[in-house]
XYZ file of C-alpha atoms in Angstrom:
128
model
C -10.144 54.631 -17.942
C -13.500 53.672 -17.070
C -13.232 51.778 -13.377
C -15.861 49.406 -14.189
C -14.424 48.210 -17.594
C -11.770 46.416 -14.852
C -14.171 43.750 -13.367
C -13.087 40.415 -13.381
C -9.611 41.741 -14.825
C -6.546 40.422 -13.114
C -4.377 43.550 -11.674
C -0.900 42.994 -9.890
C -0.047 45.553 -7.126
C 3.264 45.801 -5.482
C 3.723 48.340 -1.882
C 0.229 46.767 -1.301
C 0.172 46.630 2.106
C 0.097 50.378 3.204
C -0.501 54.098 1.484
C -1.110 54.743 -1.755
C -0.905 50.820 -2.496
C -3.226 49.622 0.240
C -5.762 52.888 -0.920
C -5.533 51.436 -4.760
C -5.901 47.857 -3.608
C -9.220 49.208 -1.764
C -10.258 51.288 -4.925
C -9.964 48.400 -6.846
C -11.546 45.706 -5.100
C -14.193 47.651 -5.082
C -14.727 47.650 -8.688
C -14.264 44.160 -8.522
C -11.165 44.005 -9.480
C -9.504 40.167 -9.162
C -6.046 41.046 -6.957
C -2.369 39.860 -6.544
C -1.057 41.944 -3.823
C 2.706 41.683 -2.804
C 4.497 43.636 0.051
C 7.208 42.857 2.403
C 5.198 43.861 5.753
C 3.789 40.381 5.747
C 1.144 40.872 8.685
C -0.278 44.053 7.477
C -1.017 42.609 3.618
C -2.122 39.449 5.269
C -5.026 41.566 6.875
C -5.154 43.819 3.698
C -6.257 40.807 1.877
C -8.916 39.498 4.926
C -10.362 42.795 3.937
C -10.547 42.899 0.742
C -12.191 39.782 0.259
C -14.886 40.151 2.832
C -15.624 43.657 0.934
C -15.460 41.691 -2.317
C -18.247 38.884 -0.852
C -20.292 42.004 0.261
C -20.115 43.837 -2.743
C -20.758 40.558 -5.680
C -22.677 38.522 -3.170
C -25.615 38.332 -5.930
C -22.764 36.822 -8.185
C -20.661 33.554 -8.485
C -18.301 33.325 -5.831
C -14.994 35.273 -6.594
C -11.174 33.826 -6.217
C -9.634 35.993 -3.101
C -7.383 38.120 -3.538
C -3.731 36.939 -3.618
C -1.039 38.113 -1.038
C 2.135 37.214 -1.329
C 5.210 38.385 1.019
C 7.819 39.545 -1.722
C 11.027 41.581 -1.724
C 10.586 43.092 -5.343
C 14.272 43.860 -5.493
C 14.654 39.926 -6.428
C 13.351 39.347 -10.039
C 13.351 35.786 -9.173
C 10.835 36.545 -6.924
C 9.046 38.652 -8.716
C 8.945 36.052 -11.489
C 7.536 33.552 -9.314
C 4.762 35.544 -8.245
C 3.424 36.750 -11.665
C 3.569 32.700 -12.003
C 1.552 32.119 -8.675
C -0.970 35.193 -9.811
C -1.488 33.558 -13.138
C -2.208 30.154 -11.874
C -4.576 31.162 -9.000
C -6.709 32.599 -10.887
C -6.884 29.752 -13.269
C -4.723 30.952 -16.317
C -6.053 34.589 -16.692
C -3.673 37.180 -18.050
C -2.668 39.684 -16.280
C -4.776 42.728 -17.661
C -2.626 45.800 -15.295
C 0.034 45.984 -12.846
C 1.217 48.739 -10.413
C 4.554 49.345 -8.825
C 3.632 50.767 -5.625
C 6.350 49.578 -3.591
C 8.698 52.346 -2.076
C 12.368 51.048 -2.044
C 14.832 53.118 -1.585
C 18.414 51.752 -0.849
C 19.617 51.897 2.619
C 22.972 53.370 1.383
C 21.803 56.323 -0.270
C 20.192 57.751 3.282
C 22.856 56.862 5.292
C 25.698 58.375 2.863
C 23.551 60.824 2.070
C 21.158 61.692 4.752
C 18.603 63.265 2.907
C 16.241 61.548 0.001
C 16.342 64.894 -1.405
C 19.659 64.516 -2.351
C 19.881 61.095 -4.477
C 20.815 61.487 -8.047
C 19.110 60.177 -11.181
C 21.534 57.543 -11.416
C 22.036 56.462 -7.433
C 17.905 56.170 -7.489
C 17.819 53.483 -10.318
């Protein structure tokens, strides 16, 4: 996929706020990219999204001015939640479709290391 067929596309990113998430939010964004970031580290993906705007304002200051991106604190185990937020990222950026989205978000359940002890050790079945 060519990165700069994505500008001005909507793209949904869960695990935003750190790693691989955080690094594709930052790819992104730079291809101007209009972002709904969720994560459950609430302080971290509030600065995330500072960022990424101010980058964003850098980058496209020659155009119109751009929607920021959106962060939203969100457990993604709750569909509910997750509902909501696809709701939220259509409406703030003014009825856009959602053009991509990205599961980034590293959940494990807590049961599975403690009975366990090892990640290494989770079957097909215990990791859905």
């Amino acid at each position: 996929m060519d990165l700069h067929s994505v500008k001005d596309k909507v793209v949904v990113l869960t695990g935003a706020a750190s790693g691989i998430g955080r690094a594709t939010a930052q790819l992104l964004a730079s291809r101007g990219v209009l972002l709904s970031l969720a994560d459950i580290q609430g302080l971290a993906l509030e600065t995330l999204g500072r960022e990424l705007e101010d980058l964003q304002q850098h980058l496209f200051k020659d155009e119109a001015p751009r929607k920021p991106p959106l962060t939203t604190v969100l457990y993604v185990r709750s569909q509910t939640a997750c509902n909501e937020w696809l709701s939220k990222t259509v409406a703030h950026f003014d009825g856009r479709p959602i053009f991509s989205a990205a599961n980034l978000a590293g959940v494990i359940n807590p049961s599975i290391t403690l009975e366990r002890g090892s990640i290494r050790n989770v079957t097909d079945s215990e990791f859905d």
